[in-house]
PDB file of C-alpha atoms in Angstrom:
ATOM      1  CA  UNK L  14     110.640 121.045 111.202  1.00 91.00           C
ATOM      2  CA  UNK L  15     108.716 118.992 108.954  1.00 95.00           C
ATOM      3  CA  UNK L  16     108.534 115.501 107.417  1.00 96.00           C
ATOM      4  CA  UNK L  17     107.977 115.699 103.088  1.00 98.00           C
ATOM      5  CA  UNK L  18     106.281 112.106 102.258  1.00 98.00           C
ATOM      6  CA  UNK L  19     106.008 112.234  98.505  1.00 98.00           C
ATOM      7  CA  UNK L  20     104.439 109.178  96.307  1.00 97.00           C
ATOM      8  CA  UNK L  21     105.767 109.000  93.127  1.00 97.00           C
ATOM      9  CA  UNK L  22     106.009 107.421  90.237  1.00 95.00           C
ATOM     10  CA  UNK L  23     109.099 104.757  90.021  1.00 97.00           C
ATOM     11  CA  UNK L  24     109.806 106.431  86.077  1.00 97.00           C
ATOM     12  CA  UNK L  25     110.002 110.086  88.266  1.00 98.00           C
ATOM     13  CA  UNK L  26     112.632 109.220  90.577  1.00 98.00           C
ATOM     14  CA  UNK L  27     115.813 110.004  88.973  1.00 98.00           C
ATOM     15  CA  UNK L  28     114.228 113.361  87.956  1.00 98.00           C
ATOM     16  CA  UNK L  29     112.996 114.097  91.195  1.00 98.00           C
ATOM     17  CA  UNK L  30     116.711 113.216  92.881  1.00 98.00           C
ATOM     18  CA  UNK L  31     118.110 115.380  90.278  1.00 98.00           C
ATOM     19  CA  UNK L  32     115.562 118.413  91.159  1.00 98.00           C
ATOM     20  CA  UNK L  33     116.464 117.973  94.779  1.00 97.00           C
ATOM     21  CA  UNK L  34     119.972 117.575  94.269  1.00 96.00           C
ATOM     22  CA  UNK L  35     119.765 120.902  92.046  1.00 97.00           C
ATOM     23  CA  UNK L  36     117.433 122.286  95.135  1.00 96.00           C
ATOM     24  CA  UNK L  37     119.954 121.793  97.863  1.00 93.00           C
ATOM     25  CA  UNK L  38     118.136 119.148  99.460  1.00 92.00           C
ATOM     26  CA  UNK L  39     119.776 116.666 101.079  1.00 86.00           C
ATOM     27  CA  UNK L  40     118.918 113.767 103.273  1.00 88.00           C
ATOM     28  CA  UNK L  41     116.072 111.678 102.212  1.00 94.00           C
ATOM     29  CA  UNK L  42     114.897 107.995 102.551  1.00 97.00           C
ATOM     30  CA  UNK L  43     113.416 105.847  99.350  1.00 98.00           C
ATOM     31  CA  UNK L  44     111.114 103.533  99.747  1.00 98.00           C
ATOM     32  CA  UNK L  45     109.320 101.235  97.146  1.00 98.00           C
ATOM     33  CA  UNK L  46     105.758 100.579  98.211  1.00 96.00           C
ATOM     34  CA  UNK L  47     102.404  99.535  96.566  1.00 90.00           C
ATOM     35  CA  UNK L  48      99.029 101.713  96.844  1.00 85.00           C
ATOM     36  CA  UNK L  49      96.005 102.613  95.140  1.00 77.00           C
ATOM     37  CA  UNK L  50      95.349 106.090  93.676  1.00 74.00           C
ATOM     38  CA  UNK L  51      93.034 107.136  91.170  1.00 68.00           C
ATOM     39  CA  UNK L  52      94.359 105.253  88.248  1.00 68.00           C
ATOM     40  CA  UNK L  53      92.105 103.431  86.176  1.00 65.00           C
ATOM     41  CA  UNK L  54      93.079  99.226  87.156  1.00 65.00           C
ATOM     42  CA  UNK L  55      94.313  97.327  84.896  1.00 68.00           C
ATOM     43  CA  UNK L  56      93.098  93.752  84.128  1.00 71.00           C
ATOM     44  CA  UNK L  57      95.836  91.088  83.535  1.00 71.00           C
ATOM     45  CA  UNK L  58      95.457  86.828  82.854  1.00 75.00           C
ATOM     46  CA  UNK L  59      97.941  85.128  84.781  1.00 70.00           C
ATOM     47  CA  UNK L  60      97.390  81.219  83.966  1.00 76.00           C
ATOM     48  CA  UNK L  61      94.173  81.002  82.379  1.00 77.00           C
ATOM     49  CA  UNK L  62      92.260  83.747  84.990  1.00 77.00           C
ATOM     50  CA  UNK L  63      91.496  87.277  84.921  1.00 72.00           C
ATOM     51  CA  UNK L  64      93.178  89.320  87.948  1.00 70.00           C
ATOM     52  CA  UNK L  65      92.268  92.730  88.733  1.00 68.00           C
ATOM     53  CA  UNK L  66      95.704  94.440  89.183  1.00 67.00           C
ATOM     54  CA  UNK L  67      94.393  97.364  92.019  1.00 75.00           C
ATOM     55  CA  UNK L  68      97.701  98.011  93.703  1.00 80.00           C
ATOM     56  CA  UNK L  69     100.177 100.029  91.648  1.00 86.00           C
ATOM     57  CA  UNK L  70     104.015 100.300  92.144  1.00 91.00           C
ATOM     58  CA  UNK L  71     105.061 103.584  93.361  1.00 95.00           C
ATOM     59  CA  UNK L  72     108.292 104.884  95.513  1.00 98.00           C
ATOM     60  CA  UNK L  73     107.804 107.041  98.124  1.00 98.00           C
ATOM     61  CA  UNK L  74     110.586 109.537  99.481  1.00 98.00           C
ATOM     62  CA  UNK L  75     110.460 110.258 103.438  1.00 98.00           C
ATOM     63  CA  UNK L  76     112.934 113.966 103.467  1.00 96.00           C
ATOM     64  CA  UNK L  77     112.780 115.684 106.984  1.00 93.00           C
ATOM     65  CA  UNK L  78     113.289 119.387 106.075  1.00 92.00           C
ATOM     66  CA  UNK L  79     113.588 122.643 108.189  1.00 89.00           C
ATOM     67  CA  UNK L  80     110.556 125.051 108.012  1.00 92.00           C
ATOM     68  CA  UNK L  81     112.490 127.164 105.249  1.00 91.00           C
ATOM     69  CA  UNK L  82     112.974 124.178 103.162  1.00 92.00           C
ATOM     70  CA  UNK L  83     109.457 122.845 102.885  1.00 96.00           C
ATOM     71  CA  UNK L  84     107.975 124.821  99.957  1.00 97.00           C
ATOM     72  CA  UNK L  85     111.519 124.372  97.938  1.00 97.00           C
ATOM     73  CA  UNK L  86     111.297 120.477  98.887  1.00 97.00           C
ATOM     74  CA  UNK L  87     107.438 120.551  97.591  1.00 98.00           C
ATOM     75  CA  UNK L  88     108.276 122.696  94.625  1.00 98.00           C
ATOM     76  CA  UNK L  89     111.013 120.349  93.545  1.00 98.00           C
ATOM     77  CA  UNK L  90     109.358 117.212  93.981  1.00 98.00           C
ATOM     78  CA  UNK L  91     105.913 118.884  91.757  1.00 98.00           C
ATOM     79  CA  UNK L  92     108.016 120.216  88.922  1.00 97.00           C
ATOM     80  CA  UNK L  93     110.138 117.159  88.645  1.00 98.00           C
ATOM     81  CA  UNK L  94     107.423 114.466  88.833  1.00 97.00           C
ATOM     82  CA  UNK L  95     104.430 116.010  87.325  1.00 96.00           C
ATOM     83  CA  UNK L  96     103.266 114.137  83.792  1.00 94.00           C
ATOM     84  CA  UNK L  97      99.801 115.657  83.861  1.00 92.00           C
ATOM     85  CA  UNK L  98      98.327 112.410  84.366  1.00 89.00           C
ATOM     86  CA  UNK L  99      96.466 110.783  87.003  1.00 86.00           C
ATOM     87  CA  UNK L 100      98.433 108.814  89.539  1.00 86.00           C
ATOM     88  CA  UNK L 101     101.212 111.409  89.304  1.00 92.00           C
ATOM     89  CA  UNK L 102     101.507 110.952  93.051  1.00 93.00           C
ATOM     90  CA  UNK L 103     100.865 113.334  96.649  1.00 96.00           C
ATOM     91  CA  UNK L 104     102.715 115.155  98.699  1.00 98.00           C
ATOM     92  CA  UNK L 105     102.348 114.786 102.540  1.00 98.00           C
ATOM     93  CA  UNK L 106     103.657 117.873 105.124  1.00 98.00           C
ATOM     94  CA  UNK L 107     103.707 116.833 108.947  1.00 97.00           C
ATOM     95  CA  UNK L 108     104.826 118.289 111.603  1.00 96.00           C
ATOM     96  CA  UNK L 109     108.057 116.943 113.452  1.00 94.00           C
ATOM     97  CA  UNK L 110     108.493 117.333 117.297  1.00 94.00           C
ATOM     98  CA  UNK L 111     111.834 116.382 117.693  1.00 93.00           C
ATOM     99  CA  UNK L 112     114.922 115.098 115.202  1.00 91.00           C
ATOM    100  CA  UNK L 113     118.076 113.684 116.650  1.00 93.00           C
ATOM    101  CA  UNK L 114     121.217 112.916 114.477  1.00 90.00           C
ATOM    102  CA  UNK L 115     122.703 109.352 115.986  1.00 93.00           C
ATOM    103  CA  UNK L 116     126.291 109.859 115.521  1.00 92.00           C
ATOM    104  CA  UNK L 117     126.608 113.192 117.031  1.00 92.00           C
ATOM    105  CA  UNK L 118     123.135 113.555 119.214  1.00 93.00           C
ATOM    106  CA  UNK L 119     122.752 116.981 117.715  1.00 91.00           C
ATOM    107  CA  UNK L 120     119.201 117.859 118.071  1.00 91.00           C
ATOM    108  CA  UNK L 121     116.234 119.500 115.861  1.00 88.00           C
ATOM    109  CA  UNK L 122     117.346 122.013 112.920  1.00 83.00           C
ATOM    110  CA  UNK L 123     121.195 121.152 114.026  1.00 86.00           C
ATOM    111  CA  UNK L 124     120.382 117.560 112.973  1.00 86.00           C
ATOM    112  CA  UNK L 125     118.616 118.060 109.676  1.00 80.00           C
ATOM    113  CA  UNK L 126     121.252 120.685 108.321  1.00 78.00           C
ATOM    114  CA  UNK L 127     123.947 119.397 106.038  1.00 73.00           C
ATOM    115  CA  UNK L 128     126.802 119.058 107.077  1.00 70.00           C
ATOM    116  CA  UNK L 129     129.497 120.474 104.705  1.00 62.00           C
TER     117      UNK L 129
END
């Protein structure tokens, strides 16, 4: 089992749900967060001074997948939020040790298969 943490851009998102949707992936958390990439800042007057914006908005999607579904998760999430620009985003892979599903206590690939 793995974890897919993928750092987007906020414009990407519905095309990446879409892609996963399309992908048979289900299950994910979204999460809007702030970081610095390899943009080029921006500089911005707010009241009369100059502010170095360094801290871009970005959303970042948190899927646990089973080992089969990692490379269709990471192919999804590429095709759908790739511009060809810098700051398109990353993709993170880690290992997971154990999943349990609260409502049932099902346990590892049990608890990250949908349920139909």
């Amino acid at each position: 089992m793995k974890l897919v943490k993928a750092i987007i851009r906020p414009s990407k998102l519905p095309d990446v749900l879409r892609a996963l949707y399309q992908a048979e992936v289900h299950g994910l958390t979204v999460s809007r967060v702030r970081g610095h990439g390899g943009e080029v800042e921006s500089v911005q007057t707010y009241r009369g001074t100059t502010v170095k914006m360094e801290l871009r908005d970005k959303i970042m999607l948190d899927i646990g997948v089973s080992d089969e579904f990692v490379s269709t998760t990471v192919d999804a999430i590429c095709d759908s939020a790739a511009t060809g620009s810098v700051g398109d985003g990353k993709i993170f892979v880690l290992p997971v040790d154990q999943v349990i599903r609260v409502r049932t206590r099902e346990e590892d690939q049990a608890a990250v298969t949908p349920e139909r």
